[in-house]
Short mmCIF file of C-alpha atoms in Angstrom, two decimals:
data_model
loop_
_atom_site.label_atom_id
_atom_site.label_comp_id
_atom_site.label_asym_id
_atom_site.label_seq_id
_atom_site.Cartn_x
_atom_site.Cartn_y
_atom_site.Cartn_z
CA MET A 258 -7.63 39.04 6.39
CA LEU A 259 -7.34 36.19 9.02
CA LEU A 260 -10.15 33.92 10.14
CA ILE A 261 -9.53 32.47 13.66
CA MET A 262 -12.44 30.05 14.56
CA SER A 263 -12.96 27.95 17.91
CA THR A 264 -15.61 25.48 18.42
CA ALA A 265 -17.19 24.70 21.68
CA ALA A 266 -19.93 21.82 21.54
CA SER A 267 -22.55 22.89 19.01
CA THR A 268 -21.64 26.80 18.87
CA SER A 269 -18.77 28.47 16.92
CA ILE A 270 -17.16 31.70 17.41
CA ALA A 271 -15.62 33.47 14.79
CA HIS A 272 -13.41 36.58 14.79
CA PHE A 273 -12.37 38.24 12.01
CA SER A 274 -9.06 40.01 12.38
CA THR A 275 -7.35 42.46 10.01
CA PRO A 276 -4.16 44.00 10.79
CA ALA A 277 -6.11 47.59 12.15
CA SER A 278 -8.12 45.35 14.31
CA LEU A 279 -4.99 44.09 16.43
CA HIS A 280 -4.19 45.23 19.72
CA LEU A 281 -0.74 46.70 18.69
CA SER A 282 -0.10 49.79 21.10
CA THR A 283 1.31 49.70 24.58
CA ALA A 284 -0.75 51.03 27.42
CA LYS A 285 1.43 53.77 27.38
CA ASN A 286 0.64 54.74 23.81
CA LYS A 287 -2.87 54.14 23.67
CA LYS A 288 -3.58 57.62 22.44
CA ALA A 289 -1.11 57.43 19.57
CA ALA A 290 -2.65 54.03 18.30
CA LEU A 291 -5.66 55.97 16.33
CA LEU A 292 -5.81 53.89 12.97
CA LEU A 293 -6.54 50.55 15.08
CA ASN A 294 -9.89 49.00 16.10
CA SER A 295 -11.63 45.89 15.97
CA ILE A 296 -14.32 44.02 13.94
CA PRO A 297 -16.73 42.63 16.51
CA THR A 298 -17.06 38.98 17.28
CA SER A 299 -20.07 37.14 15.64
CA LYS A 300 -21.64 33.96 16.74
CA ILE A 301 -22.22 31.02 14.28
CA THR A 302 -25.07 28.85 15.84
CA SER A 303 -24.14 25.64 14.39
CA PRO A 304 -20.59 24.14 13.63
CA PRO A 305 -18.92 25.85 10.26
CA SER A 306 -19.22 23.74 7.06
CA ILE A 307 -16.61 24.19 4.22
CA SER A 308 -19.42 26.01 2.18
CA LYS A 309 -20.02 28.62 4.65
CA VAL A 310 -16.43 29.43 5.51
CA GLN A 311 -14.76 31.79 3.17
CA TYR A 312 -10.90 31.45 2.62
CA GLY A 313 -10.03 34.67 0.72
CA TYR A 314 -11.96 36.23 -2.33
CA GLY A 315 -14.48 34.31 -4.05
CA TYR A 316 -17.21 32.66 -1.91
CA SER A 317 -20.86 33.61 -2.45
CA LYS A 318 -24.44 32.59 -0.87
CA LYS A 319 -24.87 30.94 -4.40
CA SER A 320 -22.32 28.16 -4.90
CA SER A 321 -21.59 25.50 -7.06
CA ILE A 322 -23.03 22.06 -6.62
CA LEU A 323 -19.35 20.30 -6.63
CA THR A 324 -17.48 22.69 -4.82
CA GLY A 325 -19.45 24.74 -2.61
CA PHE A 326 -17.82 27.67 -3.85
CA LYS A 327 -18.52 30.22 -6.53
CA PRO A 328 -15.72 31.10 -8.96
CA PHE A 329 -13.34 33.63 -7.47
CA SER A 330 -15.22 37.34 -8.23
CA SER A 331 -13.87 41.06 -7.42
CA PRO A 332 -13.89 41.60 -3.91
CA VAL A 333 -16.43 44.36 -2.50
CA MET A 334 -14.54 47.22 -0.81
CA GLU A 335 -15.61 49.15 2.06
CA TRP A 336 -14.73 51.97 4.30
CA GLN A 337 -13.91 51.24 7.96
CA ASP A 338 -13.63 54.21 10.14
CA CYS A 339 -12.25 55.03 13.34
CA THR A 340 -12.66 58.37 15.07
CA VAL A 341 -10.63 58.94 18.49
CA LYS A 342 -11.15 62.32 20.81
CA MET A 343 -8.46 62.96 23.48
CA GLU A 344 -7.87 65.91 25.75
CA ILE A 345 -4.21 66.80 25.93
CA ASP A 346 -2.54 68.87 28.03
CA VAL A 347 -0.73 71.28 25.81
CA PRO A 348 -2.25 74.42 23.81
CA VAL A 349 -3.86 73.68 20.63
CA GLY A 350 -0.91 75.39 18.79
CA VAL A 351 1.70 72.86 19.91
CA ALA A 352 -0.64 69.91 19.02
CA TYR A 353 -1.20 71.37 15.74
CA LYS A 354 2.42 71.63 15.37
CA LEU A 355 3.17 68.16 16.27
CA TYR A 356 0.56 66.97 13.72
CA SER A 357 1.84 69.26 10.89
CA ASP A 358 5.23 68.20 10.91
CA ARG A 359 4.57 64.99 9.01
CA GLU A 360 8.20 63.61 9.03
CA SER A 361 8.37 63.87 12.69
CA ILE A 362 5.39 61.66 13.12
CA PRO A 363 7.27 58.39 13.20
CA ARG A 364 8.92 59.65 16.61
CA TRP A 365 6.09 59.57 18.60
CA MET A 366 3.65 57.54 16.52
CA PRO A 367 5.13 53.71 17.17
CA PHE A 368 3.45 52.08 14.27
CA ILE A 369 4.49 54.70 11.67
CA SER A 370 7.95 53.73 10.48
CA SER A 371 8.13 56.45 7.97
CA VAL A 372 7.25 59.43 6.49
CA GLN A 373 8.85 61.32 3.56
CA VAL A 374 7.56 64.55 2.29
CA LEU A 375 8.16 64.79 -1.66
CA LYS A 376 10.55 67.62 -2.17
CA ASP A 377 9.19 68.55 -5.45
CA LYS A 378 5.85 68.87 -4.16
CA PRO A 379 5.39 69.57 -0.23
CA ASP A 380 1.54 68.94 -0.02
CA LEU A 381 2.43 65.20 -1.08
CA SER A 382 4.01 62.52 1.67
CA ARG A 383 5.05 58.84 1.52
CA TRP A 384 4.09 56.84 4.45
CA SER A 385 5.20 53.60 5.86
CA LEU A 386 3.47 51.42 8.63
CA LYS A 387 5.18 48.59 10.05
CA TYR A 388 4.57 46.62 12.92
CA LYS A 389 4.34 42.59 14.27
CA ALA A 390 1.21 40.83 14.73
CA LEU A 391 0.68 37.13 15.13
CA GLY A 392 4.62 36.24 14.65
CA GLN A 393 4.57 37.87 11.23
CA GLU A 394 5.96 41.35 10.19
CA LEU A 395 3.39 43.55 8.62
CA GLU A 396 4.04 46.28 6.29
CA TYR A 397 1.78 49.04 4.36
CA SER A 398 2.65 52.36 2.60
CA TRP A 399 0.69 54.95 0.51
CA LEU A 400 1.33 58.32 -0.97
CA ALA A 401 -1.04 60.90 0.60
CA ARG A 402 -2.18 64.28 -0.42
CA ASN A 403 -2.67 66.60 2.56
CA MET A 404 -5.33 69.08 1.38
CA GLN A 405 -5.61 72.82 2.56
CA PRO A 406 -4.80 72.92 6.39
CA THR A 407 -6.97 75.22 8.68
CA PRO A 408 -4.16 76.57 10.89
CA ASN A 409 -4.61 75.41 14.45
CA GLN A 410 -7.93 73.77 13.54
CA LYS A 411 -7.87 70.97 11.00
CA ILE A 412 -5.54 69.01 8.71
CA HIS A 413 -7.11 66.61 6.49
CA TRP A 414 -5.56 64.19 3.92
CA ARG A 415 -6.48 61.69 1.29
CA SER A 416 -4.18 58.56 0.04
CA LEU A 417 -3.47 58.61 -3.75
CA GLU A 418 -1.92 55.14 -4.32
CA GLY A 419 -1.14 52.28 -2.01
CA LEU A 420 -3.38 51.70 1.19
CA PRO A 421 -6.59 53.65 0.54
CA ASN A 422 -7.31 55.72 3.44
CA ARG A 423 -8.39 59.44 4.05
CA GLY A 424 -9.06 61.20 7.39
CA SER A 425 -8.70 64.37 9.17
CA VAL A 426 -7.31 65.87 12.56
CA ARG A 427 -9.26 68.33 13.94
CA PHE A 428 -8.12 70.62 17.13
CA PHE A 429 -10.17 72.24 19.71
CA PRO A 430 -8.92 74.68 22.46
CA ARG A 431 -9.74 73.88 26.00
CA GLY A 432 -8.22 77.02 28.11
CA SER A 433 -5.09 78.10 27.27
CA SER A 434 -3.19 75.23 28.16
CA SER A 435 -5.01 72.03 26.64
CA CYS A 436 -6.78 71.12 23.90
CA GLN A 437 -9.27 68.57 22.19
CA VAL A 438 -7.51 66.39 19.52
CA GLU A 439 -9.97 64.49 17.24
CA VAL A 440 -8.91 62.12 14.86
CA SER A 441 -10.85 60.47 12.26
CA SER A 442 -9.57 58.08 9.59
CA TYR A 443 -10.97 56.00 7.27
CA ILE A 444 -9.53 52.81 5.57
CA GLN A 445 -10.67 50.96 2.69
CA HIS A 446 -10.56 47.08 2.46
CA SER A 447 -12.18 44.26 1.03
CA VAL A 448 -15.09 42.23 2.58
#
């Protein structure tokens, strides 16, 4: 997690930024950027002091008298959710087929660099996410298990290792030539 601060007079604005909060998609690919969302900006009413700014894990409100920091402790894990609904001008069967073909997803979802379905276990797939942010190349990967789908209605998954995540894609017909797609994803991160 990155901490970006700017101080103006006696008020500071802090923005906590994670890879998922960075605006990484182009205007053309907004609908495809489903895992991205932002963590709100918060105001700090006085200039930051060394005892109130967290650098990595281990900060606690109960700090050491000498250093202002409590010895390192285990991070607290929290699920961050992101749900996106979109109307698209294709029949529900076409949209379902695109999401069902996991290995072709990198062709139309720009931040997913690869998906490999395991040959001996077709319900498992290895995913890689790769992009640049703030001049750095960021990369995450995970092994996901596809749960039992409901054809033309629902696809859902849960990661087994790597980046902790789970989610679903739901499909709702809107006439014969369009549908609504609802993507919900949950990513676990430390706070």
